Short mmCIF file of C-alpha atoms in Angstrom, two decimals:
data_model
loop_
_atom_site.label_atom_id
_atom_site.label_comp_id
_atom_site.label_asym_id
_atom_site.label_seq_id
_atom_site.Cartn_x
_atom_site.Cartn_y
_atom_site.Cartn_z
CA UNK A 28 75.25 -33.15 67.78
CA UNK A 29 71.29 -32.39 69.28
CA UNK A 30 70.84 -31.34 72.65
CA UNK A 31 74.66 -29.54 73.22
CA UNK A 32 74.44 -26.33 75.10
CA UNK A 33 77.05 -23.99 74.79
CA UNK A 34 77.43 -20.87 76.84
CA UNK A 35 79.04 -18.22 74.37
CA UNK A 36 77.35 -15.87 76.56
CA UNK A 37 79.52 -16.04 79.38
CA UNK A 38 82.28 -14.23 78.31
CA UNK A 39 84.89 -11.68 79.76
CA UNK A 40 83.23 -8.11 79.42
CA UNK A 41 85.38 -6.10 77.29
CA UNK A 42 87.76 -3.50 79.33
CA UNK A 43 87.30 0.29 78.89
CA UNK A 44 90.56 1.79 77.25
CA UNK A 45 91.99 4.72 79.38
CA UNK A 46 90.06 7.34 77.57
CA UNK A 47 86.56 5.52 78.25
CA UNK A 48 85.98 4.37 74.87
CA UNK A 49 85.11 0.64 74.42
CA UNK A 50 87.93 -1.03 72.44
CA UNK A 51 85.87 -2.34 69.57
CA UNK A 52 88.92 -4.44 68.66
CA UNK A 53 88.99 -6.86 71.01
CA UNK A 54 87.12 -9.82 70.41
CA UNK A 55 86.28 -12.19 72.99
CA UNK A 56 85.68 -15.61 72.18
CA UNK A 57 84.12 -17.51 74.88
CA UNK A 58 84.54 -21.07 73.23
CA UNK A 59 86.73 -22.26 70.68
CA UNK A 60 86.50 -25.44 69.08
CA UNK A 61 89.10 -26.78 66.54
CA UNK A 62 88.88 -28.63 63.47
CA UNK A 63 87.51 -32.06 63.35
CA UNK A 64 86.06 -32.20 66.99
CA UNK A 65 82.94 -33.90 67.92
CA UNK A 66 80.91 -33.12 70.58
CA UNK A 67 78.16 -35.66 71.30
CA UNK A 68 74.61 -35.20 72.27
CA UNK A 69 74.07 -33.69 75.62
CA UNK A 70 77.22 -31.83 76.75
CA UNK A 71 77.53 -28.76 78.27
CA UNK A 72 80.00 -26.25 77.70
CA UNK A 73 79.96 -23.67 80.45
CA UNK A 74 83.03 -21.03 80.67
CA UNK A 75 84.78 -21.24 84.00
CA UNK A 76 84.76 -18.15 86.20
CA UNK A 77 86.85 -16.71 89.04
CA UNK A 78 87.38 -13.50 90.50
CA UNK A 79 89.51 -11.45 88.39
CA UNK A 80 90.21 -7.78 89.41
CA UNK A 81 87.72 -7.66 92.26
CA UNK A 82 84.88 -8.97 90.01
CA UNK A 83 83.42 -12.27 89.03
CA UNK A 84 85.18 -13.06 85.49
CA UNK A 85 84.85 -15.70 82.91
CA UNK A 86 87.52 -17.04 81.05
CA UNK A 87 87.69 -19.09 77.86
CA UNK A 88 87.19 -22.62 76.72
CA UNK A 89 89.88 -23.56 74.55
CA UNK A 90 89.48 -26.84 72.54
CA UNK A 91 92.29 -28.03 70.17
CA UNK A 92 91.89 -30.22 67.25
CA UNK A 93 90.31 -33.93 66.41
CA UNK A 94 89.21 -33.93 70.10
CA UNK A 95 85.86 -36.48 70.96
CA UNK A 96 83.63 -35.48 73.69
CA UNK A 97 81.15 -38.28 74.83
CA UNK A 98 77.86 -37.80 75.43
CA UNK A 99 76.25 -35.65 78.41
CA UNK A 100 79.83 -34.32 79.54
CA UNK A 101 79.86 -31.00 81.28
CA UNK A 102 83.18 -28.92 80.42
CA UNK A 103 84.20 -25.87 82.46
CA UNK A 104 87.80 -27.04 81.30
CA UNK A 105 89.85 -24.14 80.35
CA UNK A 106 91.39 -26.14 77.88
CA UNK A 107 91.47 -29.36 76.26
CA UNK A 108 94.35 -30.35 74.07
CA UNK A 109 94.57 -32.07 70.80
CA UNK A 110 93.20 -35.56 70.15
CA UNK A 111 91.69 -36.46 73.68
CA UNK A 112 89.09 -38.51 73.93
CA UNK A 113 86.29 -37.89 76.63
CA UNK A 114 83.99 -40.30 77.85
CA UNK A 115 80.48 -40.23 78.14
CA UNK A 116 79.14 -38.61 81.40
CA UNK A 117 82.41 -36.89 82.55
CA UNK A 118 82.89 -33.72 84.24
CA UNK A 119 85.27 -31.27 83.50
CA UNK A 120 85.85 -28.48 86.48
CA UNK A 121 86.90 -25.27 86.10
CA UNK A 122 89.98 -24.02 84.89
CA UNK A 123 91.17 -27.49 84.62
CA UNK A 124 93.54 -28.15 81.57
CA UNK A 125 93.79 -31.70 79.72
CA UNK A 126 97.07 -31.81 77.64
CA UNK A 127 96.85 -33.39 74.36
CA UNK A 128 96.60 -37.05 73.55
CA UNK A 129 94.65 -38.11 76.75
CA UNK A 130 91.92 -40.62 77.04
CA UNK A 131 89.25 -40.09 79.88
CA UNK A 132 87.17 -43.15 81.00
CA UNK A 133 83.35 -42.48 81.06
CA UNK A 134 82.05 -40.84 84.15
CA UNK A 135 85.39 -39.20 84.87
CA UNK A 136 85.31 -36.18 87.06
CA UNK A 137 88.56 -33.84 86.68
CA UNK A 138 88.52 -31.51 89.74
CA UNK A 139 89.02 -28.02 89.62
CA UNK A 140 92.26 -26.61 87.87
CA UNK A 141 93.24 -30.39 88.00
CA UNK A 142 96.11 -30.35 85.11
CA UNK A 143 96.24 -33.54 83.05
CA UNK A 144 99.70 -34.55 81.49
CA UNK A 145 99.85 -35.55 77.97
CA UNK A 146 99.29 -39.08 76.61
CA UNK A 147 97.34 -40.17 80.03
CA UNK A 148 94.45 -42.60 80.41
CA UNK A 149 92.55 -41.14 83.58
CA UNK A 150 89.50 -42.38 85.35
CA UNK A 151 87.82 -41.82 88.48
CA UNK A 152 86.41 -39.39 90.79
CA UNK A 153 88.54 -37.11 91.33
CA UNK A 154 90.18 -38.25 88.22
CA UNK A 155 93.69 -40.16 88.64
CA UNK A 156 96.04 -40.91 85.98
CA UNK A 157 95.70 -44.90 85.24
CA UNK A 158 97.67 -45.60 82.46
CA UNK A 159 99.52 -43.72 79.49
CA UNK A 160 97.96 -44.21 76.15
CA UNK A 161 100.03 -46.64 73.70
CA UNK A 162 102.26 -45.66 70.85
CA UNK A 163 99.36 -46.23 68.80
CA UNK A 164 97.33 -43.51 70.09
CA UNK A 165 95.44 -42.35 67.21
CA UNK A 166 97.32 -44.22 64.01
CA UNK A 167 95.16 -47.48 62.45
CA UNK A 168 92.14 -45.59 61.08
CA UNK A 169 90.91 -46.32 57.71
CA UNK A 170 90.72 -49.91 58.05
CA UNK A 171 88.18 -52.12 56.23
CA UNK A 172 85.00 -50.79 57.91
CA UNK A 173 86.78 -48.62 60.30
CA UNK A 174 85.90 -45.01 60.08
CA UNK A 175 88.23 -43.92 62.66
CA UNK A 176 89.88 -44.53 65.93
CA UNK A 177 90.26 -42.72 69.20
CA UNK A 178 92.79 -40.02 69.25
CA UNK A 179 92.86 -39.95 65.56
CA UNK A 180 91.66 -37.96 62.87
CA UNK A 181 87.91 -37.08 63.24
CA UNK A 182 87.77 -35.45 59.82
CA UNK A 183 85.98 -38.91 58.13
CA UNK A 184 83.71 -39.11 61.39
CA UNK A 185 82.28 -35.37 61.36
CA UNK A 186 81.25 -35.89 57.98
CA UNK A 187 79.65 -39.31 58.60
CA UNK A 188 77.35 -37.41 61.08
CA UNK A 189 74.67 -35.81 59.38
CA UNK B 20 73.92 -20.78 73.40
CA UNK B 21 72.53 -23.33 70.73
CA UNK B 22 68.77 -24.35 70.22
CA UNK B 23 67.83 -27.07 72.74
CA UNK B 24 65.37 -28.84 70.35
CA UNK B 25 62.84 -27.88 67.59
CA UNK B 26 59.72 -29.34 70.45
CA UNK B 27 60.92 -26.53 72.92
CA UNK B 28 59.46 -23.43 71.55
CA UNK B 29 56.06 -25.25 71.08
CA UNK B 30 56.00 -26.90 74.28
CA UNK B 31 57.10 -23.68 76.08
CA UNK B 32 53.85 -22.09 74.36
CA UNK B 33 52.04 -24.78 75.89
CA UNK B 34 53.86 -24.25 78.85
CA UNK B 35 53.09 -20.40 79.25
CA UNK B 36 49.50 -21.29 79.33
CA UNK B 37 49.60 -23.88 82.38
CA UNK B 38 52.38 -21.86 84.23
CA UNK B 39 52.90 -22.15 87.98
CA UNK B 40 52.07 -18.90 89.92
CA UNK B 41 55.10 -17.03 89.83
CA UNK B 42 56.34 -14.16 92.44
CA UNK B 43 59.89 -13.15 90.85
CA UNK B 44 61.83 -9.86 92.33
CA UNK B 45 61.97 -7.20 89.97
CA UNK B 46 66.24 -7.52 90.11
CA UNK B 47 66.35 -11.57 89.44
CA UNK B 48 66.82 -12.84 85.89
CA UNK B 49 64.89 -15.60 84.83
CA UNK B 50 66.02 -16.63 81.33
CA UNK B 51 63.40 -16.70 78.52
CA UNK B 52 64.70 -20.65 77.81
CA UNK B 53 64.08 -21.24 81.86
CA UNK B 54 61.94 -24.33 82.14
CA UNK B 55 59.28 -23.22 84.96
CA UNK B 56 56.79 -26.29 85.38
CA UNK B 57 54.00 -27.15 87.94
CA UNK B 58 51.07 -25.67 89.40
CA UNK B 59 52.41 -24.68 92.80
CA UNK B 60 54.20 -21.46 93.21
CA UNK B 61 57.46 -20.56 92.50
CA UNK B 62 59.36 -17.77 94.16
CA UNK B 63 62.74 -16.37 93.17
CA UNK B 64 64.22 -13.65 95.13
CA UNK B 65 66.49 -10.58 94.58
CA UNK B 66 69.21 -10.90 91.91
CA UNK B 67 68.92 -14.83 92.02
CA UNK B 68 69.69 -16.05 88.36
CA UNK B 69 68.14 -18.91 86.75
CA UNK B 70 70.10 -19.86 83.87
CA UNK B 71 68.74 -20.70 80.43
CA UNK B 72 67.35 -24.43 80.28
CA UNK B 73 67.48 -24.72 84.20
CA UNK B 74 64.16 -26.57 85.12
CA UNK B 75 62.35 -25.34 88.13
CA UNK B 76 59.66 -27.92 88.80
CA UNK B 77 56.97 -27.14 90.99
CA UNK B 78 55.23 -30.32 90.39
CA UNK B 79 55.18 -32.10 93.93
CA UNK B 80 55.33 -28.82 95.94
CA UNK B 81 56.37 -24.90 95.59
CA UNK B 82 59.85 -23.80 94.78
CA UNK B 83 61.37 -20.94 96.80
CA UNK B 84 64.77 -19.62 95.21
CA UNK B 85 65.83 -16.88 97.66
CA UNK B 86 68.72 -13.98 96.73
CA UNK B 87 71.43 -14.18 95.15
CA UNK B 88 71.09 -17.75 94.13
CA UNK B 89 72.05 -19.26 90.68
CA UNK B 90 70.46 -22.14 88.94
CA UNK B 91 72.91 -23.19 85.94
CA UNK B 92 71.53 -24.97 82.80
CA UNK B 93 69.79 -28.41 82.85
CA UNK B 94 70.07 -28.06 86.96
CA UNK B 95 66.46 -29.31 88.46
CA UNK B 96 64.84 -27.78 91.26
CA UNK B 97 61.94 -29.34 92.70
CA UNK B 98 59.89 -32.51 92.99
CA UNK B 99 58.02 -34.00 90.31
CA UNK B 100 54.32 -34.94 89.83
CA UNK B 101 53.55 -37.72 92.29
CA UNK B 102 55.84 -37.01 95.10
CA UNK B 103 54.79 -33.81 97.45
CA UNK B 104 57.15 -31.42 99.46
CA UNK B 105 58.42 -27.77 98.98
CA UNK B 106 61.81 -26.86 98.38
CA UNK B 107 63.47 -23.74 99.74
CA UNK B 108 66.97 -22.71 98.52
CA UNK B 109 68.37 -20.33 100.74
CA UNK B 110 70.52 -17.09 100.13
CA UNK B 111 73.47 -17.47 97.77
CA UNK B 112 72.90 -20.96 96.76
CA UNK B 113 74.86 -22.05 93.80
CA UNK B 114 73.29 -25.03 91.72
CA UNK B 115 75.32 -26.40 89.15
CA UNK B 116 74.37 -27.84 85.72
CA UNK B 117 72.83 -31.07 85.84
CA UNK B 118 72.19 -30.99 89.38
CA UNK B 119 68.96 -32.47 90.46
CA UNK B 120 67.81 -30.86 94.10
CA UNK B 121 64.89 -32.73 95.42
CA UNK B 122 65.46 -31.78 99.07
CA UNK B 123 63.74 -29.68 101.09
CA UNK B 124 66.19 -27.39 102.17
CA UNK B 125 69.64 -26.11 100.83
CA UNK B 126 71.07 -23.94 103.48
CA UNK B 127 72.62 -20.32 102.72
CA UNK B 128 75.85 -20.02 101.42
CA UNK B 129 76.02 -23.87 99.70
CA UNK B 130 76.75 -24.98 96.48
CA UNK B 131 75.61 -28.06 94.55
CA UNK B 132 77.98 -29.41 92.40
CA UNK B 133 77.46 -30.30 88.45
CA UNK B 134 75.22 -33.33 88.54
CA UNK B 135 74.96 -33.89 92.09
CA UNK B 136 71.86 -35.19 93.21
CA UNK B 137 69.86 -34.18 96.31
CA UNK B 138 67.44 -37.11 97.09
CA UNK B 139 63.61 -36.47 97.87
CA UNK B 140 63.49 -34.99 101.79
CA UNK B 141 67.43 -34.43 102.15
CA UNK B 142 68.58 -31.64 103.89
CA UNK B 143 71.80 -29.82 102.92
CA UNK B 144 73.13 -27.42 105.77
CA UNK B 145 74.89 -23.90 105.52
CA UNK B 146 77.75 -23.39 103.75
CA UNK B 147 78.15 -27.08 102.64
CA UNK B 148 79.60 -28.19 99.47
CA UNK B 149 78.38 -31.34 97.57
CA UNK B 150 80.96 -32.27 94.85
CA UNK B 151 80.25 -32.95 91.25
CA UNK B 152 78.35 -36.02 90.33
CA UNK B 153 77.94 -36.98 94.46
CA UNK B 154 74.61 -37.45 95.49
CA UNK B 155 72.66 -37.57 98.94
CA UNK B 156 70.00 -40.01 99.38
CA UNK B 157 66.66 -39.58 100.38
CA UNK B 158 66.19 -37.58 103.60
CA UNK B 159 69.78 -37.92 103.90
CA UNK B 160 71.25 -34.99 105.57
CA UNK B 161 74.55 -32.83 104.92
CA UNK B 162 75.47 -30.68 108.31
CA UNK B 163 76.97 -27.32 108.21
CA UNK B 164 80.15 -26.70 106.60
CA UNK B 165 80.36 -30.24 105.17
CA UNK B 166 81.79 -31.35 101.95
CA UNK B 167 80.26 -34.64 100.50
CA UNK B 168 83.08 -36.01 97.84
CA UNK B 169 84.67 -38.71 96.39
CA UNK B 170 81.68 -41.33 96.14
CA UNK B 171 79.76 -40.24 99.46
CA UNK B 172 82.62 -39.44 101.77
CA UNK B 173 82.42 -36.62 104.27
CA UNK B 174 84.41 -34.01 105.46
CA UNK B 175 83.74 -31.09 107.59
CA UNK B 176 85.46 -27.89 106.06
CA UNK B 177 87.11 -26.00 108.94
CA UNK B 178 87.59 -22.73 107.33
CA UNK B 179 84.01 -22.17 106.92
CA UNK B 180 83.04 -23.54 109.95
CA UNK B 181 85.98 -21.13 112.08
CA UNK B 182 85.82 -18.03 110.02
CA UNK B 183 83.00 -15.66 109.75
CA UNK B 184 85.40 -13.67 106.94
CA UNK B 185 85.91 -16.70 105.03
CA UNK B 186 82.01 -17.31 105.19
CA UNK B 187 81.32 -13.55 104.26
CA UNK B 188 83.72 -14.10 101.14
CA UNK B 189 81.50 -16.96 99.62
CA UNK B 190 78.56 -14.75 99.94
CA UNK B 191 80.22 -11.82 98.34
CA UNK B 192 81.70 -14.25 95.64
CA UNK B 193 78.16 -15.42 94.62
CA UNK B 194 77.15 -11.77 94.56
CA UNK B 195 79.83 -10.93 92.40
CA UNK B 196 78.63 -14.26 90.21
CA UNK B 197 75.20 -13.02 89.93
CA UNK B 198 75.97 -9.43 89.18
CA UNK B 199 78.30 -10.27 86.11
CA UNK B 200 75.36 -12.68 85.22
CA UNK B 201 73.48 -9.41 85.07
CA UNK B 202 74.99 -7.84 82.09
CA UNK B 203 75.65 -11.45 80.31
CA UNK B 204 72.05 -13.15 80.86
CA UNK B 205 69.06 -11.56 79.59
CA UNK B 206 65.95 -11.51 81.68
CA UNK B 207 62.98 -13.21 80.05
CA UNK B 208 61.23 -10.13 80.27
CA UNK B 209 57.28 -10.37 79.62
CA UNK B 210 57.18 -14.03 79.13
CA UNK B 211 57.48 -14.34 83.27
CA UNK B 212 56.37 -11.08 84.49
CA UNK B 213 53.33 -10.09 81.99
#
């Protein structure tokens, strides 16, 4: 949506191969976003960085399918699994890993390198596991007047956003 | 990077003619899409990196950014019009995305986390860390080596306090960040130096 900042310029530099020639076949993708993802207004995707082989290097952000990211969220996570729902104003610190089917409440701050197991409801600063998403996570969309549910297929929501 | 909005080009054209006095080191990187506003001087030191959409707000007073500092996108450094006071970021300070720094001084080697807020007139010491989304109140103080976390809680980082090597590592790590960014973030060139 509007006002999203994707720092695709922050990527790992390609390594020179043994004979000094740049290996042009290596494609470094800074940010990968799956199908049906919705990234709301004001979000920032800023690839995480750490020292690797004595230099500061950036690592990719990988977001899987049907992830809903609420407005004004900051993402430096390494991975966000499929069908997650990230609440507004959250902060996903560098190298955090959110496994699939999680729900992050608004304002959650996930700490550096934190790993959130699949199917958790998470909130707070720092993020704490508050519960589990029910068996119905992602099911139930397509009812009367209801286009999408959290954790469900977001294709229709994506189409609805002009 | 994606376009922030359609109006940003016209407003930056207007701002270019009403630009603050700039003193930018030849090795600093100030992105073309950085936002520099106000009428007070802005000084940017050696190898500092001002990311696209970072906002240096010299409206209430001058903004001085020392060597090896980084100011990430959408971070705001400086006081708005209506307030008055100068801001100084000492060397190797990292201000992360969305943070608002209105304090008078941030000591060397400190880190201001994502969306943190440093209130007006506050002072942050050396090698301190303000964690993500934390707030330091107006005229508050964060001591040297202090960590602000968990909704206002404080602790002293014994590692930074006790080990000169550890402190040097923090500075070195920030220098390596500036070096990596040098080849990834293009400078605004004549926009800021012309």
